[in-house]
XYZ file of C-alpha atoms in Angstrom:
434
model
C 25.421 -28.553 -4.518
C 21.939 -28.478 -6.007
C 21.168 -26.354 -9.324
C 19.278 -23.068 -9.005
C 17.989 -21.419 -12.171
C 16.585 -17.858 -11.692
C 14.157 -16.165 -14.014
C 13.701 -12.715 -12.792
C 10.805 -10.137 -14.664
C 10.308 -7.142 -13.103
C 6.635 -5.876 -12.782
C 6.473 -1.862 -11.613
C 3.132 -1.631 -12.497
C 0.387 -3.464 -13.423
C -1.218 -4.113 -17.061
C -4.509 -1.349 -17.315
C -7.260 -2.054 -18.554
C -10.594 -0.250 -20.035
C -13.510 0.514 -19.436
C -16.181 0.812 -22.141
C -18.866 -0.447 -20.780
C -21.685 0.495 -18.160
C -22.426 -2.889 -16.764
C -19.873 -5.898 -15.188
C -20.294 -9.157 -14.005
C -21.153 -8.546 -9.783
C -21.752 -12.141 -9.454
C -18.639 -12.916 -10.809
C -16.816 -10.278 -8.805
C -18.041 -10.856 -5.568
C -17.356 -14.738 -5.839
C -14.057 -14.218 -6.439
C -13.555 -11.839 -3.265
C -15.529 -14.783 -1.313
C -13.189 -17.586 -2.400
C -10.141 -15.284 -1.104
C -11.426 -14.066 1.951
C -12.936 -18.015 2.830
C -9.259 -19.488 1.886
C -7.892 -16.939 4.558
C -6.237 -14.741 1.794
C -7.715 -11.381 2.430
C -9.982 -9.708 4.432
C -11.011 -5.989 4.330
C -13.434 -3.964 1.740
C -13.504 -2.765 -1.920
C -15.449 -0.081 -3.934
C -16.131 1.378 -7.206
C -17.501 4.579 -8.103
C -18.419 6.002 -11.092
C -18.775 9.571 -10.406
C -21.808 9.841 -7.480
C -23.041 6.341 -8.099
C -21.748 2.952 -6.379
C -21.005 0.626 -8.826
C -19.811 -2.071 -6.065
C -18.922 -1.795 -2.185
C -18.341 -4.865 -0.137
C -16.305 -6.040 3.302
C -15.436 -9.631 4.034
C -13.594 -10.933 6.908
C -13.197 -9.674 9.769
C -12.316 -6.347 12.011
C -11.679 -7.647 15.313
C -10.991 -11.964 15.791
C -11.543 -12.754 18.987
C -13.217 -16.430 19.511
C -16.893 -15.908 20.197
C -16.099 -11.768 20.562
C -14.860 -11.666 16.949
C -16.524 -8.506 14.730
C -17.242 -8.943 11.383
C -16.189 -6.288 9.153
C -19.275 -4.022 7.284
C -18.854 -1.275 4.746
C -18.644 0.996 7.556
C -15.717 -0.571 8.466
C -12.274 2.079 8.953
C -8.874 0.778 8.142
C -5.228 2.806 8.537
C -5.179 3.855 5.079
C -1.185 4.501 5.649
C 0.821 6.617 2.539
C -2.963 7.277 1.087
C -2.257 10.227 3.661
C -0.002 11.762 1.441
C -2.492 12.606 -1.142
C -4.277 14.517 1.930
C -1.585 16.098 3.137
C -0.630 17.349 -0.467
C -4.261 18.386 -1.017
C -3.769 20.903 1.795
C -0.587 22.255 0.849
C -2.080 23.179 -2.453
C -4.689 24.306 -0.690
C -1.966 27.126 1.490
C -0.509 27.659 -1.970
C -3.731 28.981 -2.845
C -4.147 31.119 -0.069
C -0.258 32.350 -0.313
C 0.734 31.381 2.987
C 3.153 28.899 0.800
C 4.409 27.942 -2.772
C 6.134 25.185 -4.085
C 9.313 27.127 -3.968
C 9.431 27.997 -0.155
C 12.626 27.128 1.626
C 12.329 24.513 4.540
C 14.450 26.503 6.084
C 11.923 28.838 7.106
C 10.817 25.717 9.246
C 13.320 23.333 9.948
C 16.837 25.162 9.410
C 18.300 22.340 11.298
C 17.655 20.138 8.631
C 20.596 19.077 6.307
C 20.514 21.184 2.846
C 17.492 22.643 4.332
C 18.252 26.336 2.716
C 17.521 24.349 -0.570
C 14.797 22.036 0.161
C 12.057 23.464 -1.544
C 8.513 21.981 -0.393
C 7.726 20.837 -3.630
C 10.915 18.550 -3.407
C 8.839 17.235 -0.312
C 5.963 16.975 -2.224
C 7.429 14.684 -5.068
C 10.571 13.137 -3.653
C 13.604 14.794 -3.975
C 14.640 16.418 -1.053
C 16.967 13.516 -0.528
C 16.175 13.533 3.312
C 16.952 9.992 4.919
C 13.236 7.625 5.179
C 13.220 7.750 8.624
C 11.196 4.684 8.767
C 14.201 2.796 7.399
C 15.752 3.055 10.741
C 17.317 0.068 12.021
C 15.841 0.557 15.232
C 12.213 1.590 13.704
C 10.418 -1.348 15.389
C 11.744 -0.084 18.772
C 9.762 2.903 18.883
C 7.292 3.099 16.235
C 4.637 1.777 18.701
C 5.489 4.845 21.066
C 4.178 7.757 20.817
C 6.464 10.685 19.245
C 6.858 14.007 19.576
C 7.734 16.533 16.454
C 11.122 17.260 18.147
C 11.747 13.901 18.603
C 10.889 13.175 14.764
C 12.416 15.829 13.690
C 15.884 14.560 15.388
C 15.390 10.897 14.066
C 15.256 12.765 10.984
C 18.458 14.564 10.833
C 19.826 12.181 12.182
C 21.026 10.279 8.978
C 23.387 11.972 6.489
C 20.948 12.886 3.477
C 20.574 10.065 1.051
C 21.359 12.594 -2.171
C 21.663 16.078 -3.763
C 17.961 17.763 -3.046
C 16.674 17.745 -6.863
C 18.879 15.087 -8.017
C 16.959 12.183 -8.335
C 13.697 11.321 -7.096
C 13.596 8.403 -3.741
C 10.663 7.920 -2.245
C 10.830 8.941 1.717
C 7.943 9.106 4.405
C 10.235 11.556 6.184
C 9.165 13.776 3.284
C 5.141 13.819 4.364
C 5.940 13.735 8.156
C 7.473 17.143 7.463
C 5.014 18.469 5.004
C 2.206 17.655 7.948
C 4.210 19.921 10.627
C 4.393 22.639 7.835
C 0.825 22.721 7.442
C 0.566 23.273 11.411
C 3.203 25.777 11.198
C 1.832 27.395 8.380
C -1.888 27.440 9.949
C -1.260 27.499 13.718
C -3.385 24.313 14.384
C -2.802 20.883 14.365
C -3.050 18.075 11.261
C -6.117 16.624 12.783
C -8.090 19.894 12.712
C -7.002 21.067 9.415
C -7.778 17.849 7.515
C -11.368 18.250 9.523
C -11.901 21.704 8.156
C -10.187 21.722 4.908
C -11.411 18.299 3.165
C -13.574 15.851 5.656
C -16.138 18.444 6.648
C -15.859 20.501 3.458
C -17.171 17.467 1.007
C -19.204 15.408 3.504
C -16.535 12.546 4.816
C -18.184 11.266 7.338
C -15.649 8.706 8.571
C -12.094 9.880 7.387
C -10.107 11.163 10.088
C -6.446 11.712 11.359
C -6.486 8.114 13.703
C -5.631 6.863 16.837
C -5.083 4.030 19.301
C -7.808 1.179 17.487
C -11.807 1.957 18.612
C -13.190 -1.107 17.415
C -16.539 0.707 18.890
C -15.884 2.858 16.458
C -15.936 0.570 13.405
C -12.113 0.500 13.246
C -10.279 -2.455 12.496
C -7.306 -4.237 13.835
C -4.582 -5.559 11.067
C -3.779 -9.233 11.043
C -0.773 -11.141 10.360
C -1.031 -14.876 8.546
C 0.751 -17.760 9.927
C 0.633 -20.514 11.244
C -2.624 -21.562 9.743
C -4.380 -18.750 11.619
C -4.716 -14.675 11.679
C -2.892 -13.102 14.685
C -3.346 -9.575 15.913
C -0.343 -6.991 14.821
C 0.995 -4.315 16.410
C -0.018 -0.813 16.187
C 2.491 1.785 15.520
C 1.323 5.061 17.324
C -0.124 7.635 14.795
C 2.344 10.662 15.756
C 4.912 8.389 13.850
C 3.744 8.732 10.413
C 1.747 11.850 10.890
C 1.311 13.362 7.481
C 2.715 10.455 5.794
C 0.099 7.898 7.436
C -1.962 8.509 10.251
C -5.454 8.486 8.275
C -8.587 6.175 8.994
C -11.213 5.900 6.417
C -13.664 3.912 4.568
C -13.081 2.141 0.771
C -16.412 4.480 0.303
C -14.990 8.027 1.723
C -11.799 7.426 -0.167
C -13.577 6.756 -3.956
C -15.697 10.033 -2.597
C -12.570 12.068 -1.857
C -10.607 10.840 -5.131
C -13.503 11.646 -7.095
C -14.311 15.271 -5.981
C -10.133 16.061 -6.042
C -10.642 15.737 -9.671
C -14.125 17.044 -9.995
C -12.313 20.721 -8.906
C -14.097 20.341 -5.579
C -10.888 20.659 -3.466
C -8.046 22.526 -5.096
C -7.847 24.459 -8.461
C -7.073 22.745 -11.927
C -3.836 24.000 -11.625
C -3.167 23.271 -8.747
C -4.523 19.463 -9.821
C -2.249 19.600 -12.894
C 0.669 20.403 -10.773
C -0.385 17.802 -8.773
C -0.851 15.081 -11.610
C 2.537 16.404 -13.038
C 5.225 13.268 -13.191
C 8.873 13.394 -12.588
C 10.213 10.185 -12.478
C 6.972 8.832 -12.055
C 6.150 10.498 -8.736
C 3.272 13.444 -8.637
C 3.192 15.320 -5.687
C 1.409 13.033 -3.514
C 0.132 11.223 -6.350
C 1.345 8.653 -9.006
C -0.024 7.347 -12.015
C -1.091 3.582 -12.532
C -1.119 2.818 -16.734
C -3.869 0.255 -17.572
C -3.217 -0.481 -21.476
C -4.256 2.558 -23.088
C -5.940 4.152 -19.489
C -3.845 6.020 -17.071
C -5.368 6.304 -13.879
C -3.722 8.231 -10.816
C -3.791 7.374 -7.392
C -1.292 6.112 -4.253
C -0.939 3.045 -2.256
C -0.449 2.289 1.395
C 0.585 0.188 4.110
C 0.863 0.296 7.858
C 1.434 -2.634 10.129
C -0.721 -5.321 8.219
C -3.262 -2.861 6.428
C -2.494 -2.504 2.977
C -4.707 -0.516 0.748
C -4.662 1.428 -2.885
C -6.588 4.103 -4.363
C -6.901 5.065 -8.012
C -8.660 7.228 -9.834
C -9.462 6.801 -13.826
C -9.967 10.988 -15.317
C -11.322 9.471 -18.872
C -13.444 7.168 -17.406
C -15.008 8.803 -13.792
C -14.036 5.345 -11.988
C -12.295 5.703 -8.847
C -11.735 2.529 -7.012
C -10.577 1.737 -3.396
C -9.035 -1.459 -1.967
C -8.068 -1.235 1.810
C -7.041 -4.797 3.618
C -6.333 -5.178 7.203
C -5.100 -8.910 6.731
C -3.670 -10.384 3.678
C -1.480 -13.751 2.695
C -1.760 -12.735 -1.124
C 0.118 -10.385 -3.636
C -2.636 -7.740 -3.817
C -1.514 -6.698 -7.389
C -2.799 -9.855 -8.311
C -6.225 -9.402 -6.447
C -6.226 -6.071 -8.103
C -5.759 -7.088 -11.980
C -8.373 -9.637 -10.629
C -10.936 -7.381 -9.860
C -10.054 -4.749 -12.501
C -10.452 -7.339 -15.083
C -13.695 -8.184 -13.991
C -14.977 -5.344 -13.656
C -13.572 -4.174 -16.954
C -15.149 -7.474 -18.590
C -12.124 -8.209 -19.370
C -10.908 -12.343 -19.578
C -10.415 -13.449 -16.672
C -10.365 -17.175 -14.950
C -10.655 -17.048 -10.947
C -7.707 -18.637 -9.742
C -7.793 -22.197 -8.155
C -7.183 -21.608 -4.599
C -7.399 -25.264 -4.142
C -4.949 -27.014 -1.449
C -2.746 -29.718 -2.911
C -1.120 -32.122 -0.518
C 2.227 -33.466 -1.457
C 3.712 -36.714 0.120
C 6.184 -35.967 2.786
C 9.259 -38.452 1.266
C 8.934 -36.628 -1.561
C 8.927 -33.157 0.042
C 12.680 -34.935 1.464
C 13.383 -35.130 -2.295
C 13.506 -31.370 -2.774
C 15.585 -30.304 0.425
C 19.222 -28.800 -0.091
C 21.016 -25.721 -0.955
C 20.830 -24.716 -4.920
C 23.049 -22.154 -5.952
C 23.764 -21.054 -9.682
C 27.050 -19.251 -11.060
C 24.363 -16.332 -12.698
C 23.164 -15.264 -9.712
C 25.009 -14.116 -6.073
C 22.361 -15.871 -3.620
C 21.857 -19.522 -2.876
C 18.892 -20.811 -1.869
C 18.207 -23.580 0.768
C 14.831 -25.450 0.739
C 13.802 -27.463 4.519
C 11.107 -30.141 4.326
C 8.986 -30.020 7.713
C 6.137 -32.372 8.150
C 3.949 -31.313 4.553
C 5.580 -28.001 4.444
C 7.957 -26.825 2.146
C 10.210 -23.305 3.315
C 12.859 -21.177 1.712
C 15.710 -18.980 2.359
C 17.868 -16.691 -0.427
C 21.019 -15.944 1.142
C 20.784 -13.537 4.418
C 17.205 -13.532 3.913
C 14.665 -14.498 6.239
C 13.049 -17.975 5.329
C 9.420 -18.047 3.521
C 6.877 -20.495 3.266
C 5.360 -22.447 0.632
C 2.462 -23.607 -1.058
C 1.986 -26.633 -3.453
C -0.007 -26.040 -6.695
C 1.067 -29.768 -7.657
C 3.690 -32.065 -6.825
C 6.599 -30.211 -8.302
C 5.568 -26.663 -8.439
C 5.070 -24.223 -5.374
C 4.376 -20.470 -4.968
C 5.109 -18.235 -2.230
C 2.518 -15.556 -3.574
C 3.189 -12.743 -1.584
C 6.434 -11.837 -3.149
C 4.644 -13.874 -6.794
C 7.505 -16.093 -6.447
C 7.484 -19.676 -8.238
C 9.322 -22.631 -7.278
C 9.776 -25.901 -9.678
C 11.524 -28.849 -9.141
C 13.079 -31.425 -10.918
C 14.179 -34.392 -8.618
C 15.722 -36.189 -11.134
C 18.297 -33.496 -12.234
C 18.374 -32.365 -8.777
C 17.531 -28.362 -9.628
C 15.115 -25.858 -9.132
C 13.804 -22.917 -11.714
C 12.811 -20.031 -9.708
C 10.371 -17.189 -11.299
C 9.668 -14.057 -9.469
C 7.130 -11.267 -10.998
């Protein structure tokens, strides 16, 4: 048996970093989003805003890929901004508060008395976690349905379905079942539907023009389809229906409406400084539909999403007017790297593009590496297969991963920021992840 040493940091968040200056390198910027998108790593759009102005807003890659049909993505290009929803669908429950049809301490019951623990539920234990309802998108059998379309019954059964996960206001676990049920409040609560109150109460109120609750992909419409790397190529991915997330994920928008929408939440323009600092306030590091993201000595606040292939983040920086907006719809990268990238850029801070350069190592010596390492620190084993000039591995009941040579003895699978390196000679591997 083969050796396998582990060295394990864990990252939550990433380092910040500050802004003190009015002017960045674009050139610099922008070249490093080419090399990315042209090495297949990304594709999808990024802004910065500094207050009204755009500092930066750019697309690469593709919406639609489709031989000679394929669409090329523009500013104006919409991705499924996923959990970014949340910070919506808070908005407008701050937004009821105001108007007393809620408060933070309403029962669910009043709504969903079916709902285990329900009589103590409060909706601001929706709002920042701790309700301990079940995710219901943890279901085993998630990728059954998600693609069909639900109704709220039918949620609202998956939902109680599983026995809750803790005590409400015991600890905080994040949960989109949460959000789904904070969006059929807020039709409850105003007798019409999601998609009409997020017209009425934010899109239409402060002029965003493409932000909507989504649907089956227009790409007529400037929508995008997500992508899925492998195989040397992007492949299409499959779209879960919208009534599945709901109010935890079934908004469209643009990197530009979402830096516009961050930035006039915090201006006062939607909801009350109050109601913003009740918002903003942590509790085991969740807000209500918010979190914060520390840069060094910066603290911005923001969320992060995902949904089939899209993946996107939003942040906002108070001290500094900044808000920034990062939405992907393919990606075979860790994006907290591509974010520190950009951040540190634009912060002028040091920064050396990474080499995305393709290193080719000899197939008999590929042969050298193969085997199952296991180490008496850690529980998992890991087997490493040589096919062709490919390198994969597999951690014990895992699913195997691919990777990629950055020499002859050291390969990264950079999606989970995972580093391999081999020693032939001693027969072992050292393993870093984070």
């Amino acid at each position: 048996m083969s050796k396998l040493k582990i060295l394990i940091f864990a990252l939550f968040l990433a380092p910040s970093l500050v802004f003190s200056q009015s002017t960045f390198n674009t050139k610099k910027l922008d070249s490093l989003m080419d090399q990315l998108s042209a090495k297949n790593k990304f594709m999808g759009s990024l802004t910065i805003r500094k207050n009204n102005n755009i500092l930066f807003n750019k697309a690469y890659g593709f919406s639609l890929i489709k031989g000679n049909g394929s669409k090329k993505s523009t500013v104006e290009t919409k991705y499924r901004i996923g959990s970014i929803t949340k910070t919506f669908t808070s908005v407008m429950i701050f937004q009821l508060i105001e108007e007393n049809k809620l408060s933070l301490e309403t029962k669910i019951a009043e709504y969903f008395p079916e709902i285990p623990n329900a009589n103590i539920i409060t909706i601001s234990n929706l709002m920042n976690h701790r309700s301990g309802i079940h995710n219901v998108t943890d279901d085993s059998t998630y990728l059954d349905w998600n693609t069909k379309p639900q109704t709220e019954h039918e949620m609202v059964t998956r939902i109680i379905s599983h026995i809750p996960d803790f005590i409400p206001n015991e600890k905080a676990q994040y949960s989109n079942s949460n959000y789904i049920l904070l969006g059929y409040i807020i039709e409850k609560a105003t007798k019409k539907d999601y998609a009409s109150n997020l017209k009425e109460r934010i899109t239409n109120k402060i002029g965003l023009k493409n932000t909507y609750y989504g649907g089956k992909t227009d790409i007529r419409a400037n929508e995008s389809y997500s992508y899925n790397f492998e195989d040397g190529k992007w492949s299409q991915e499959p779209e879960t229906d919208m009534s599945v997330p709901h109010g935890a994920g079934a908004i469209v928008s643009t990197t530009n409406d979402l830096t516009k929408f961050i930035t006039l939440l915090f201006q006062g323009n939607l909801i009350s400084k109050s109601s913003l600092d009740s918002m903003t306030s942590l509790n085991e590091h969740f807000g209500r539909g918010i979190f914060s993201v520390p840069f060094f000595e910066r603290k911005a606040f923001g969320h992060t999403g995902g949904i089939d292939k899209f993946v996107s983040a939003l942040s906002y920086f108070p001290d500094d007017s900044i808000s920034v907006a990062f939405c992907t719809n393919g990606l075979d990268y860790n994006m907290n790297d591509i974010a520190i990238g950009f951040l540190s850029i634009f912060y002028n801070k040091p920064y050396e593009i990474p080499s995305l350069k393709e290193v080719h190592v000899a197939p008999e010596l590929l042969k050298k590496y193969e085997g199952i390492y296991s180490s008496s620190d850690v529980p998992i084993k890991m087997t490493i297969k040589a096919e062709g000039d490919k390198l994969t591995a597999q951690g014990t009941g895992q699913s195997p991963f691919p990777l990629e040579a950055t020499s002859d003895t050291e390969f990264t699978f950079v999606a989970a920021k995972i580093v391999i390196r081999f020693n032939a000679k001693k027969n072992e591997l050292v393993l870093k992840q984070g």
